Coordinates of C-alpha atoms and ligand atoms in Angstrom, one line a residue:
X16 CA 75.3 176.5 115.2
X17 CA 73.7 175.6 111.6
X18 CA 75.3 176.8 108.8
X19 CA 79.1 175.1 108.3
X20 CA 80.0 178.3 107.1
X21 CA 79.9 180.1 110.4
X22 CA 82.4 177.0 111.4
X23 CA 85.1 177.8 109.3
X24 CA 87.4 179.8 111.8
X25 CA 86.9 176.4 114.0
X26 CA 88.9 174.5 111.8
X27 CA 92.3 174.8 112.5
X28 CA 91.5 174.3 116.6
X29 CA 89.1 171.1 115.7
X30 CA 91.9 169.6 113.9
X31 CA 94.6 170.2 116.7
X32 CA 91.9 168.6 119.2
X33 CA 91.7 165.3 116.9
X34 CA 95.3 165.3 116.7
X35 CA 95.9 165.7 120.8
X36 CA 93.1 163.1 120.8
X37 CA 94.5 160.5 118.6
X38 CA 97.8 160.9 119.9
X39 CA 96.5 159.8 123.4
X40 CA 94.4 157.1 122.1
X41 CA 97.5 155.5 119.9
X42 CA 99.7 155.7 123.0
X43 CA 97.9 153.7 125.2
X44 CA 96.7 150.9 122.3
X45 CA 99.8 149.1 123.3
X46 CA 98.5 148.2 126.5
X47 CA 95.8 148.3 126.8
X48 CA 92.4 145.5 126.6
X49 CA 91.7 145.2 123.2
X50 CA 87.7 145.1 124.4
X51 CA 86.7 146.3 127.5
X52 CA 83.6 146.6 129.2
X53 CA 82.7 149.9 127.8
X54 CA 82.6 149.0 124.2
X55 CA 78.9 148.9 124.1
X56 CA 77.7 151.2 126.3
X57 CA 80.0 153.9 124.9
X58 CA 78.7 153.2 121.8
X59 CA 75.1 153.0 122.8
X60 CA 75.6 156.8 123.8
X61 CA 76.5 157.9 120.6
X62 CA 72.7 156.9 119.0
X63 CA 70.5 159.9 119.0
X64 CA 67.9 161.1 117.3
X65 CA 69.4 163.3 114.0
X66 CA 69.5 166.8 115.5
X67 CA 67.1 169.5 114.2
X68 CA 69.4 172.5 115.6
X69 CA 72.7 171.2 115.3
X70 CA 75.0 171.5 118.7
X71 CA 78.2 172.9 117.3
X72 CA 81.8 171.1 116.4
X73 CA 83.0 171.6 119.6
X74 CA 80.2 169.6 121.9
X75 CA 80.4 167.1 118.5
X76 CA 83.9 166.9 118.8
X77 CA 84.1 166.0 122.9
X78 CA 81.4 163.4 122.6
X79 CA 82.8 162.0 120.1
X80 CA 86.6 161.7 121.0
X81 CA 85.4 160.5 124.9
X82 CA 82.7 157.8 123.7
X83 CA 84.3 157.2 120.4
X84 CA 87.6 156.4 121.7
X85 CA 85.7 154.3 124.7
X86 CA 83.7 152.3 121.9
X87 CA 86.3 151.5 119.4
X88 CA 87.6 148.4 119.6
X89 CA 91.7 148.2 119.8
X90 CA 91.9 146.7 116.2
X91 CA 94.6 148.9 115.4
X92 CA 97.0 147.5 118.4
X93 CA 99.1 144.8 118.7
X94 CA 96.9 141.9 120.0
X95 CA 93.6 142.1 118.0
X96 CA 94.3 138.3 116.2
X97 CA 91.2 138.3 115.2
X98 CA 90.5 137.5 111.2
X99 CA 93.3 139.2 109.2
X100 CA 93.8 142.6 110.6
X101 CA 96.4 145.1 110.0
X102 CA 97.2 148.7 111.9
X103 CA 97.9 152.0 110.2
X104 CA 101.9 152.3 109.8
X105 CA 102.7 156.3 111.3
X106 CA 103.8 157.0 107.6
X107 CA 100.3 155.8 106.5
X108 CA 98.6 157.1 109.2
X109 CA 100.0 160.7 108.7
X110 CA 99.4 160.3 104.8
X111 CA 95.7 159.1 105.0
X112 CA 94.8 162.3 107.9
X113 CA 96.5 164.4 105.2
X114 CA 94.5 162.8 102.3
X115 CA 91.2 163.5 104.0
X116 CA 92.5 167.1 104.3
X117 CA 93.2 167.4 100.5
X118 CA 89.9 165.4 99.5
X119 CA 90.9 164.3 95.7
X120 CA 88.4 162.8 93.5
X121 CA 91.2 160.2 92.5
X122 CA 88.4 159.7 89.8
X123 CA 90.4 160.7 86.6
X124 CA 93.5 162.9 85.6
X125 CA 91.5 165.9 85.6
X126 CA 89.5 165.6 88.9
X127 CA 93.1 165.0 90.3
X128 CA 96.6 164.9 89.4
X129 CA 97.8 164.3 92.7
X130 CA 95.7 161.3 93.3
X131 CA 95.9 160.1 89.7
X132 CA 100.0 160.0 89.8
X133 CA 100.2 158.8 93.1
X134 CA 97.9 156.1 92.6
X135 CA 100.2 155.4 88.8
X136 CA 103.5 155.3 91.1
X137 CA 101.9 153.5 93.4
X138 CA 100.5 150.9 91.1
X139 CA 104.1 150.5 89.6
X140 CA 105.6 150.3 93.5
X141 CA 103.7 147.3 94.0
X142 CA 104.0 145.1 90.9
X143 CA 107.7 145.9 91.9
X144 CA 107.5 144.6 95.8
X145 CA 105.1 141.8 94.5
X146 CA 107.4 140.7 91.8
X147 CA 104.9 141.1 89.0
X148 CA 105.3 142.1 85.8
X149 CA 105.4 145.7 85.1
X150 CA 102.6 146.1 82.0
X151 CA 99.9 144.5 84.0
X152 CA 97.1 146.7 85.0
X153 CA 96.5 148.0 88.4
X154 CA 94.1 149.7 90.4
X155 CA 93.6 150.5 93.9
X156 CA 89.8 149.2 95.2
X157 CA 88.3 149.0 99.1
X158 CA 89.4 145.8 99.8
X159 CA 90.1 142.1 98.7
X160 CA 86.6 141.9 97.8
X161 CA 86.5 144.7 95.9
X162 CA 89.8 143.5 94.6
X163 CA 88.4 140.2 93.8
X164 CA 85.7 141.3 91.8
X165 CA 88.1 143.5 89.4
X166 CA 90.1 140.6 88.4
X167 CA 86.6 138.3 87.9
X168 CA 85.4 140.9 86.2
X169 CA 88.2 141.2 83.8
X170 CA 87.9 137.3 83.5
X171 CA 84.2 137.4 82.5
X172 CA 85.1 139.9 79.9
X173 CA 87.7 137.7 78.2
X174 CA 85.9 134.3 79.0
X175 CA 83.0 136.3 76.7
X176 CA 85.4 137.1 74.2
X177 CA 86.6 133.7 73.9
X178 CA 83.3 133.0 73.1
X179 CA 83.1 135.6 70.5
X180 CA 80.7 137.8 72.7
X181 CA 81.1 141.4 74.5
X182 CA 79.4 140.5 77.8
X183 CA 80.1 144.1 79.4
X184 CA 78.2 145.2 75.9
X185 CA 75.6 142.9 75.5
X186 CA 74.9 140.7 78.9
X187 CA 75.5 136.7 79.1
X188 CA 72.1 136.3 76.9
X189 CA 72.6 132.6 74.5
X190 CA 76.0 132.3 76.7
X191 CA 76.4 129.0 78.6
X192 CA 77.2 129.0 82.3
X193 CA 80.8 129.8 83.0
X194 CA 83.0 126.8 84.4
X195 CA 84.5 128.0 87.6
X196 CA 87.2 125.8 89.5
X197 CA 88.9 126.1 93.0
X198 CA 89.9 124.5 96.2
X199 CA 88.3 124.2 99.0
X200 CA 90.5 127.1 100.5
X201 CA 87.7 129.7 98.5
X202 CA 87.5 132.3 100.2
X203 CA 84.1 133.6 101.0
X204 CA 84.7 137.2 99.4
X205 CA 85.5 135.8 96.1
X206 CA 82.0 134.1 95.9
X207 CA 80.6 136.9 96.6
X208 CA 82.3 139.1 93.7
X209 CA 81.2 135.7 91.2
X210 CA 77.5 136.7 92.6
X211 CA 78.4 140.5 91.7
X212 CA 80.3 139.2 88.4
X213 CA 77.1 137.5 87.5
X214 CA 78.6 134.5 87.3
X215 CA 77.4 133.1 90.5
X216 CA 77.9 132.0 93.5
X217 CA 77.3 128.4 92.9
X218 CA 79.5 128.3 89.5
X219 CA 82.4 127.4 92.1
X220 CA 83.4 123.9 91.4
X221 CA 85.7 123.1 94.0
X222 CA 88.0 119.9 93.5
X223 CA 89.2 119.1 97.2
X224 CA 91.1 116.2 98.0
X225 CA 90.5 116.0 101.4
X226 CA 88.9 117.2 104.7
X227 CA 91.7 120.7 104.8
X228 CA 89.9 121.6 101.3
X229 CA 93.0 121.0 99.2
X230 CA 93.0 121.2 95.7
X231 CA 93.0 117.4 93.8
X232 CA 95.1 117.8 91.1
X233 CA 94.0 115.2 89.3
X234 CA 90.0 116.2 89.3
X235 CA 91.3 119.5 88.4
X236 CA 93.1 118.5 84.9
X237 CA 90.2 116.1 84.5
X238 CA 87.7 119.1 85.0
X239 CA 89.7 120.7 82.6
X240 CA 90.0 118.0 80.5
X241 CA 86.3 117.5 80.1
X242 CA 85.9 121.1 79.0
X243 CA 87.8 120.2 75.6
X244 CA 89.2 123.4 75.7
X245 CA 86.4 125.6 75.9
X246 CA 87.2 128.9 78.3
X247 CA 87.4 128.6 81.9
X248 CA 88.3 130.5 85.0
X249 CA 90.5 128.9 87.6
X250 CA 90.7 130.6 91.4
X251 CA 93.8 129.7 93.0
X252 CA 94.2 130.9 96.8
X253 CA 97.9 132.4 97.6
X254 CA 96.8 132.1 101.9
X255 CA 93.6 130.6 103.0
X256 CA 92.0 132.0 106.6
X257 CA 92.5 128.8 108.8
X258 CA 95.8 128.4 108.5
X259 CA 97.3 130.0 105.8
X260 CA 98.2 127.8 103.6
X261 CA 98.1 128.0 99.7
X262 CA 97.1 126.4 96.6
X263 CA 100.2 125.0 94.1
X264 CA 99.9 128.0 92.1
X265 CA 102.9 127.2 90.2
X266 CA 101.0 123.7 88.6
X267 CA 97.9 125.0 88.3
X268 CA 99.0 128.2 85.9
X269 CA 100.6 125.5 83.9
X270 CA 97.9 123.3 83.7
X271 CA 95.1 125.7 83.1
X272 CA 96.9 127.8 80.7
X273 CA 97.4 124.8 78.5
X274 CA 93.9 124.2 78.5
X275 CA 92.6 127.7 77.9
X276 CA 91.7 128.9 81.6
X277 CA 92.0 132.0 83.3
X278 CA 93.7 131.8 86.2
X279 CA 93.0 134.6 89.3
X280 CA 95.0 134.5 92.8
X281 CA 93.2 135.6 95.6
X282 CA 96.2 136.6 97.5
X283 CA 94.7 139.0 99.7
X284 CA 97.3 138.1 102.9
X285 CA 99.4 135.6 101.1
X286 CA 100.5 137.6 98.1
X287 CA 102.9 139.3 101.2
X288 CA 104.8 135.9 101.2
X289 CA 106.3 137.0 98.1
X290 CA 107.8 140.0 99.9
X291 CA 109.0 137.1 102.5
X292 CA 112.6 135.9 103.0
X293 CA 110.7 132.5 104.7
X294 CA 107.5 131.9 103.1
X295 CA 108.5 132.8 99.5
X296 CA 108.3 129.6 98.1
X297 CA 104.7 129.5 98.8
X298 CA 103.6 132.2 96.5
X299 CA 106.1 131.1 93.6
X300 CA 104.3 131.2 90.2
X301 CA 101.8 133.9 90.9
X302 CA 103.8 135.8 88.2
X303 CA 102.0 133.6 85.6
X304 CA 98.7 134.1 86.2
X305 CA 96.0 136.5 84.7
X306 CA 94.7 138.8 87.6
X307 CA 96.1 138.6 91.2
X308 CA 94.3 140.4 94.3
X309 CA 95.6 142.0 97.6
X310 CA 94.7 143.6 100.7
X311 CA 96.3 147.3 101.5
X312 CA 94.4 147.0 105.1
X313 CA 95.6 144.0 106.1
X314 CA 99.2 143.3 105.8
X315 CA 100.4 146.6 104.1
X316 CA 99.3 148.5 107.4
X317 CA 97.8 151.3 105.7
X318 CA 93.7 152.3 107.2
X319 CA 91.0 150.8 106.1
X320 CA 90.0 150.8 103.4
X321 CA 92.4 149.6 101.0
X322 CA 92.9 147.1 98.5
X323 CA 95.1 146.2 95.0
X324 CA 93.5 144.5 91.9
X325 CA 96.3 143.5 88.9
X326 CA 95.7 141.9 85.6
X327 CA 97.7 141.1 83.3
X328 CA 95.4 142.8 79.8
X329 CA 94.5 146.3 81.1
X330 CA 92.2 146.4 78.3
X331 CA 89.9 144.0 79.8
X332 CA 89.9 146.1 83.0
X333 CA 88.8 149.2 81.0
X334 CA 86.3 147.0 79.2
X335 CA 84.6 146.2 82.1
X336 CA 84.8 149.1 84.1
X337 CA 85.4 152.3 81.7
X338 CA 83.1 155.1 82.2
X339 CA 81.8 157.5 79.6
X340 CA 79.7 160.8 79.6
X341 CA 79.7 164.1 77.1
X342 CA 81.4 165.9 80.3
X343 CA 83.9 163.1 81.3
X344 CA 87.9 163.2 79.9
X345 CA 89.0 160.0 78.5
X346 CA 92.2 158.6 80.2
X347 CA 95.4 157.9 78.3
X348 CA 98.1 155.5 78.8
X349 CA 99.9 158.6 80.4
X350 CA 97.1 160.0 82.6
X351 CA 95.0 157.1 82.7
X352 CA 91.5 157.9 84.8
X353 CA 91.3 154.9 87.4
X354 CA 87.6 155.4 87.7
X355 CA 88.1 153.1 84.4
X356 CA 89.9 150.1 85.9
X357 CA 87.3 149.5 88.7
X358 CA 83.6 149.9 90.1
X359 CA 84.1 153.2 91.7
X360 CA 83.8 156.5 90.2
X361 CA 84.6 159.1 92.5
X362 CA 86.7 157.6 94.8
X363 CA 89.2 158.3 97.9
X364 CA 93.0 159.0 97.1
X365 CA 93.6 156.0 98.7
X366 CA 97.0 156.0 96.8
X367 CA 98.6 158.4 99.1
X368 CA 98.4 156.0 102.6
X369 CA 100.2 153.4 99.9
X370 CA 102.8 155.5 98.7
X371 CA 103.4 156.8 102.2
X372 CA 104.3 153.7 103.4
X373 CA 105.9 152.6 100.4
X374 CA 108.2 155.8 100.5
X375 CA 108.8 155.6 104.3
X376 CA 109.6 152.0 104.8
X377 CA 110.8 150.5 101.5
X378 CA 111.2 147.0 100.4
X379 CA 113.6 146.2 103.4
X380 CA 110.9 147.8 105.8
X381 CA 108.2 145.7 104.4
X382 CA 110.2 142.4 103.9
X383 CA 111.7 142.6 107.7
X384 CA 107.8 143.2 109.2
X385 CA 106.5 140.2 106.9
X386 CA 109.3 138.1 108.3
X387 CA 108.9 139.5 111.5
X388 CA 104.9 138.3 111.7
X389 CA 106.2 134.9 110.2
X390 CA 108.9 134.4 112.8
X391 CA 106.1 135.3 115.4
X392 CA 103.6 132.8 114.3
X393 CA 106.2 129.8 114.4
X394 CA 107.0 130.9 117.9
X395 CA 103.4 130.4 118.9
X396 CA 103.5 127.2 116.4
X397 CA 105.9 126.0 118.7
X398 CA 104.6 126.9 122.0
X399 CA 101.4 125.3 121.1
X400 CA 103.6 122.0 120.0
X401 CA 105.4 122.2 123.0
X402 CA 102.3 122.2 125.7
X403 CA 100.4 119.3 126.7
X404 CA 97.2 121.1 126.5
X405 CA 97.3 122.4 123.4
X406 CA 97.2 120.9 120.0
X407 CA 98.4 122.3 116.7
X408 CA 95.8 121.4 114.1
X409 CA 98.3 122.4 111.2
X410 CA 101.6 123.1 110.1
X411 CA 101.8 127.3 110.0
X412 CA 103.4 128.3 106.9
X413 CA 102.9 132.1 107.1
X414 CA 101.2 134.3 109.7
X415 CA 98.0 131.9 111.2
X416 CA 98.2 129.3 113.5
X417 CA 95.5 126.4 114.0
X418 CA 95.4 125.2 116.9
X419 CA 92.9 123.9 119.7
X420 CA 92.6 123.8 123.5
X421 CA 93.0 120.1 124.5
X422 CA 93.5 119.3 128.8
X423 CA 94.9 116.1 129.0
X424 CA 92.1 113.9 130.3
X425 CA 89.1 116.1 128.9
X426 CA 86.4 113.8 127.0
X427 CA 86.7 113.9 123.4
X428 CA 83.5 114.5 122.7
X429 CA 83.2 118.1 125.2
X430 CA 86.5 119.6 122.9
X431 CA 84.4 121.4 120.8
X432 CA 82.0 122.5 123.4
X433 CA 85.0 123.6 125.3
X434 CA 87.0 125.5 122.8
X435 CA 83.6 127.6 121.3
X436 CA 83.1 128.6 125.0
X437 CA 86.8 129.5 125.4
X438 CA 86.7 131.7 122.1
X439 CA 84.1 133.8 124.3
X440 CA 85.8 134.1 127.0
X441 CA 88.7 135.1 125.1
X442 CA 87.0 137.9 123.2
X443 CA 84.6 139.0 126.7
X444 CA 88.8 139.2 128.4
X445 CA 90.2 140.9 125.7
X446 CA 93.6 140.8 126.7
X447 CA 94.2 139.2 123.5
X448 CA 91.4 138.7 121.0
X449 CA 91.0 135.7 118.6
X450 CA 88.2 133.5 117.5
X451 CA 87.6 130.1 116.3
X452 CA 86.8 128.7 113.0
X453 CA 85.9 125.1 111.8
X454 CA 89.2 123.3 110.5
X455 CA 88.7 119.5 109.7
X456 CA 85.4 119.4 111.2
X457 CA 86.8 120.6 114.4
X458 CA 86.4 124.0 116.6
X459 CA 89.6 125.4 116.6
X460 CA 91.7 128.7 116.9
X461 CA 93.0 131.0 114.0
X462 CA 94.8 133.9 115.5
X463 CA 96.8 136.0 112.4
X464 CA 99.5 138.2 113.1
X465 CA 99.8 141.1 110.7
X466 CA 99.7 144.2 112.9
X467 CA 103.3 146.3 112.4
X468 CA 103.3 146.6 116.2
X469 CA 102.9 143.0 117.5
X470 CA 106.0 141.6 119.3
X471 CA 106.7 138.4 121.0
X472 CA 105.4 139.6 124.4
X473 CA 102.0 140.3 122.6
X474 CA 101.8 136.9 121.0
X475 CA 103.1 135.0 124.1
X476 CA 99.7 135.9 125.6
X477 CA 97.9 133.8 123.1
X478 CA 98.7 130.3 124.8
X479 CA 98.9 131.9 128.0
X480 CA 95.7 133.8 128.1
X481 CA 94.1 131.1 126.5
X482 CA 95.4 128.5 129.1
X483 CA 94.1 130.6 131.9
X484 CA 91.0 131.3 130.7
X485 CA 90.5 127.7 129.2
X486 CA 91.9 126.1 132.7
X487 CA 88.8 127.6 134.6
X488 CA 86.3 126.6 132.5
X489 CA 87.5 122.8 132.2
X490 CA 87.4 122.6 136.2
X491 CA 84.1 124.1 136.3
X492 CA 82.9 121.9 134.3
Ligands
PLP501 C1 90.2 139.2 104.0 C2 90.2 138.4 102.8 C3 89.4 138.7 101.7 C4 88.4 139.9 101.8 O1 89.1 141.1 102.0 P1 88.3 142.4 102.3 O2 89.4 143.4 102.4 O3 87.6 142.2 103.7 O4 87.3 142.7 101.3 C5 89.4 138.0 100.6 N1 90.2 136.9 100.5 C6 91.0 136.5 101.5 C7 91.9 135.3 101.4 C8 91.0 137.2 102.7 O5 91.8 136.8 103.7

């Protein structure tokens, strides 16, 4: 076998295979280790040298469903804890197969309708579930990051504006740096789309009042303040990774818009709070700000990769990111091309997994899984509070819970020790994987619950796994 061609009348049996294959694979995810042994090895078998005569679709197709399947990690069942990590919902699952099987360019109107309208209703869907206003731009991106740099990018274009200046024209040349403030609950992603932005990494002035990294309220006004009025852009975090808590978001809209800041929410979890019936409060305000960032791959449940960018001025999204060429159709306010409202230009239909899910599950769908994750993460909250060898670290607002492994009678001084070589055990087990962090200059735990599968009987095996484990390597000590 060389030539695809001669593959064509394999098709329809290569996609019943993956089908059989996938089905078998998502059965058992429920149950079983989310790492096993044969991670590695499995995967190790996959790396050959590229093949000069290729060995058909059908040997491809075995190897890759038996060691595939044996080196991909469970991330898409119910107990992978680990960072923020959603599963594919079977409406988005079905949607995204079906999108790879279509392959739109969901570059522009012309390259596709389908992907272009879906990605418009889409759009529209979720300003609706996120309670946003319904003329801010939108755009679908790869990720928070992605996400993240759409809305700084959009801020760099009006900060340059402000100034009198068309950066996305011209470059930052005779500009001074540009004032960036935060709390200490930055996340690491939107550093790295100020580095992509040109800003900079180290722009990020971050006014924290204490050892959690919350925002001081006071240092920020005065920051602002000092800046007499000259542009700024303002981060504000709607869910930071150790324990989920968020900025006042409310406050600081109103105090940076009176002072002539931008201000971007990197919501890329927390913005779900706002589809919440318990954690709503927390994300109140978000409405006022200037460009607000989510994650489809996390909490939405649709395949990686997905991710939503909104901002309040389209036109400064098409400023940065519009695309022009003799052979390229402009976009109109009807059939807008969003190749112009972010970095890509060909790109996945991404908007169909969305919509799917969207379409399938509805508001009610979306707001009882949210609460669902919430009410899960309090139970844990509470089973850590309740046991007298482990401590909560801090109050669990939304899906994350902080906590740490502490035997009554263990030095103080080995904790840390302890709790890094627990977060390897816990990952080598994998009956439940998590991993630590650093919260308040301690080594602690961060497990996040946004998988649409997880139940109480999958996060009950936090503490309990983790007080096994931890209970053999404090006596061995
Ligand atoms: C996960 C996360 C990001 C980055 O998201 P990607 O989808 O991995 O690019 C950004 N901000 C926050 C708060 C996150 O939790």
């Amino acid at each position: 076998m060389s030539d695809p061609l001669g593959d064509r009348a394999r098709l329809g049996p290569l996609l019943r295979q993956v089908a059989e294959a996938a089905e078998r694979y998502l059965a058992a995810i429920d149950s079983e280790p989310v790492h096993s042994g044969r991670v590695e090895g499995a995967a190790a078998a996959l790396q050959e040298p590229l093949p000069e005569v290729g060995l058909g679709s059908a040997a491809m197709l075995e190897k890759l469903i038996t060691d595939g399947a044996d080196a991909a990690t469970r991330s898409a069942g119910p107990r992978f804890f680990h960072f923020v990590t959603g599963g594919s919902t079977p409406a988005a699952l079905a949607a995204d197969w079906f999108a790879s099987a279509l392959d739109q360019n969901a570059f522009s109107w012309v390259s596709s309708p389908l992907g272009s309208r879906l990605e418009k209703v889409t759009v529209g869907w979720l300003k609706d579930l996120f309670e946003l206003p319904p003329d801010w731009g939108g755009v679908l991106t790869t990720g928070a990051t992605t996400a993240n740099f759409v809305g700084l990018a959009s801020a760099r274009r009006w900060w340059g504006l402000e100034h009198g200046m068309d950066i996305d024209s011209d470059g930052f040349a005779g500009l001074p740096p540009i004032p960036v403030l935060t709390s200490g609950y930055l996340h690491g992603s939107a550093v790295k789309a100020l580095a992509m932005a040109g800003i900079g990494r180290a722009s990020a002035r971050r006014l924290v009042a204490d050892s959690v990294g919350r925002l001081d309220m006071d240092a920020f006004r005065s920051a602002l303040d000092e800046l007499k009025g000259a542009p700024a852009i303002v981060i504000a975090n709607a869910g930071e990774v150790n324990a989920g808590d968020f900025d006042p978001i409310e406050e600081m809209v109103e105090v940076a818009h009176r002072r002539n800041a931008w201000v971007h929410v990197d919501g890329a979890f927390g913005l779900f709070a706002r589809v919440s019936t318990l954690a709503r409060h927390l994300a109140v305000g978000v409405e006022g700000a200037d460009s607000v960032i989510a994650d489809g791959h996390k909490w939405l449940n649709v395949p990686y990769d997905c991710g939503f960018a909104f901002v309040r001025d389209p036109a400064l999204m098409t400023g940065a990111f519009s695309i022009t060429g003799p052979y390229l159709p402009l976009g109109t306010d009807e059939r807008p091309s969003f190749g112009d409202f972010g970095p890509e230009a060909s790109r996945r239909a991404r908007a169909l997994a969305v919509w799917a899910t969207l379409h399938a599950y509805g508001r009610e769908g979306y707001r009882e899984m949210v609460d669902r994750h919430i009410s899960l993460a309090r139970r844990v909250a509470m089973q850590v509070t309740a046991a007298p060898d482990f401590e909560l670290l801090a109050p669990a607002p939304l899906n994350v819970v902080c906590f740490r492994y502490r035997p009554p009678g263990y030095p103080e001084d080995g904790l840390d020790d302890l709790n890094r070589r627990l977060g390897a055990v816990i990952l080598e087990d994998g009956r439940v994987f998590f991993g630590t962090t650093f919260y308040q200059d301690v080594v602690a735990f961060r497990p996040a619950i946004a998988n649409w599968r997880s139940t109480e009987s999958d996060v009950d095996l936090i503490v309990s796994v983790a007080r096994e484990l931890g209970e053999s390597l404090a006596a061995s000590r």
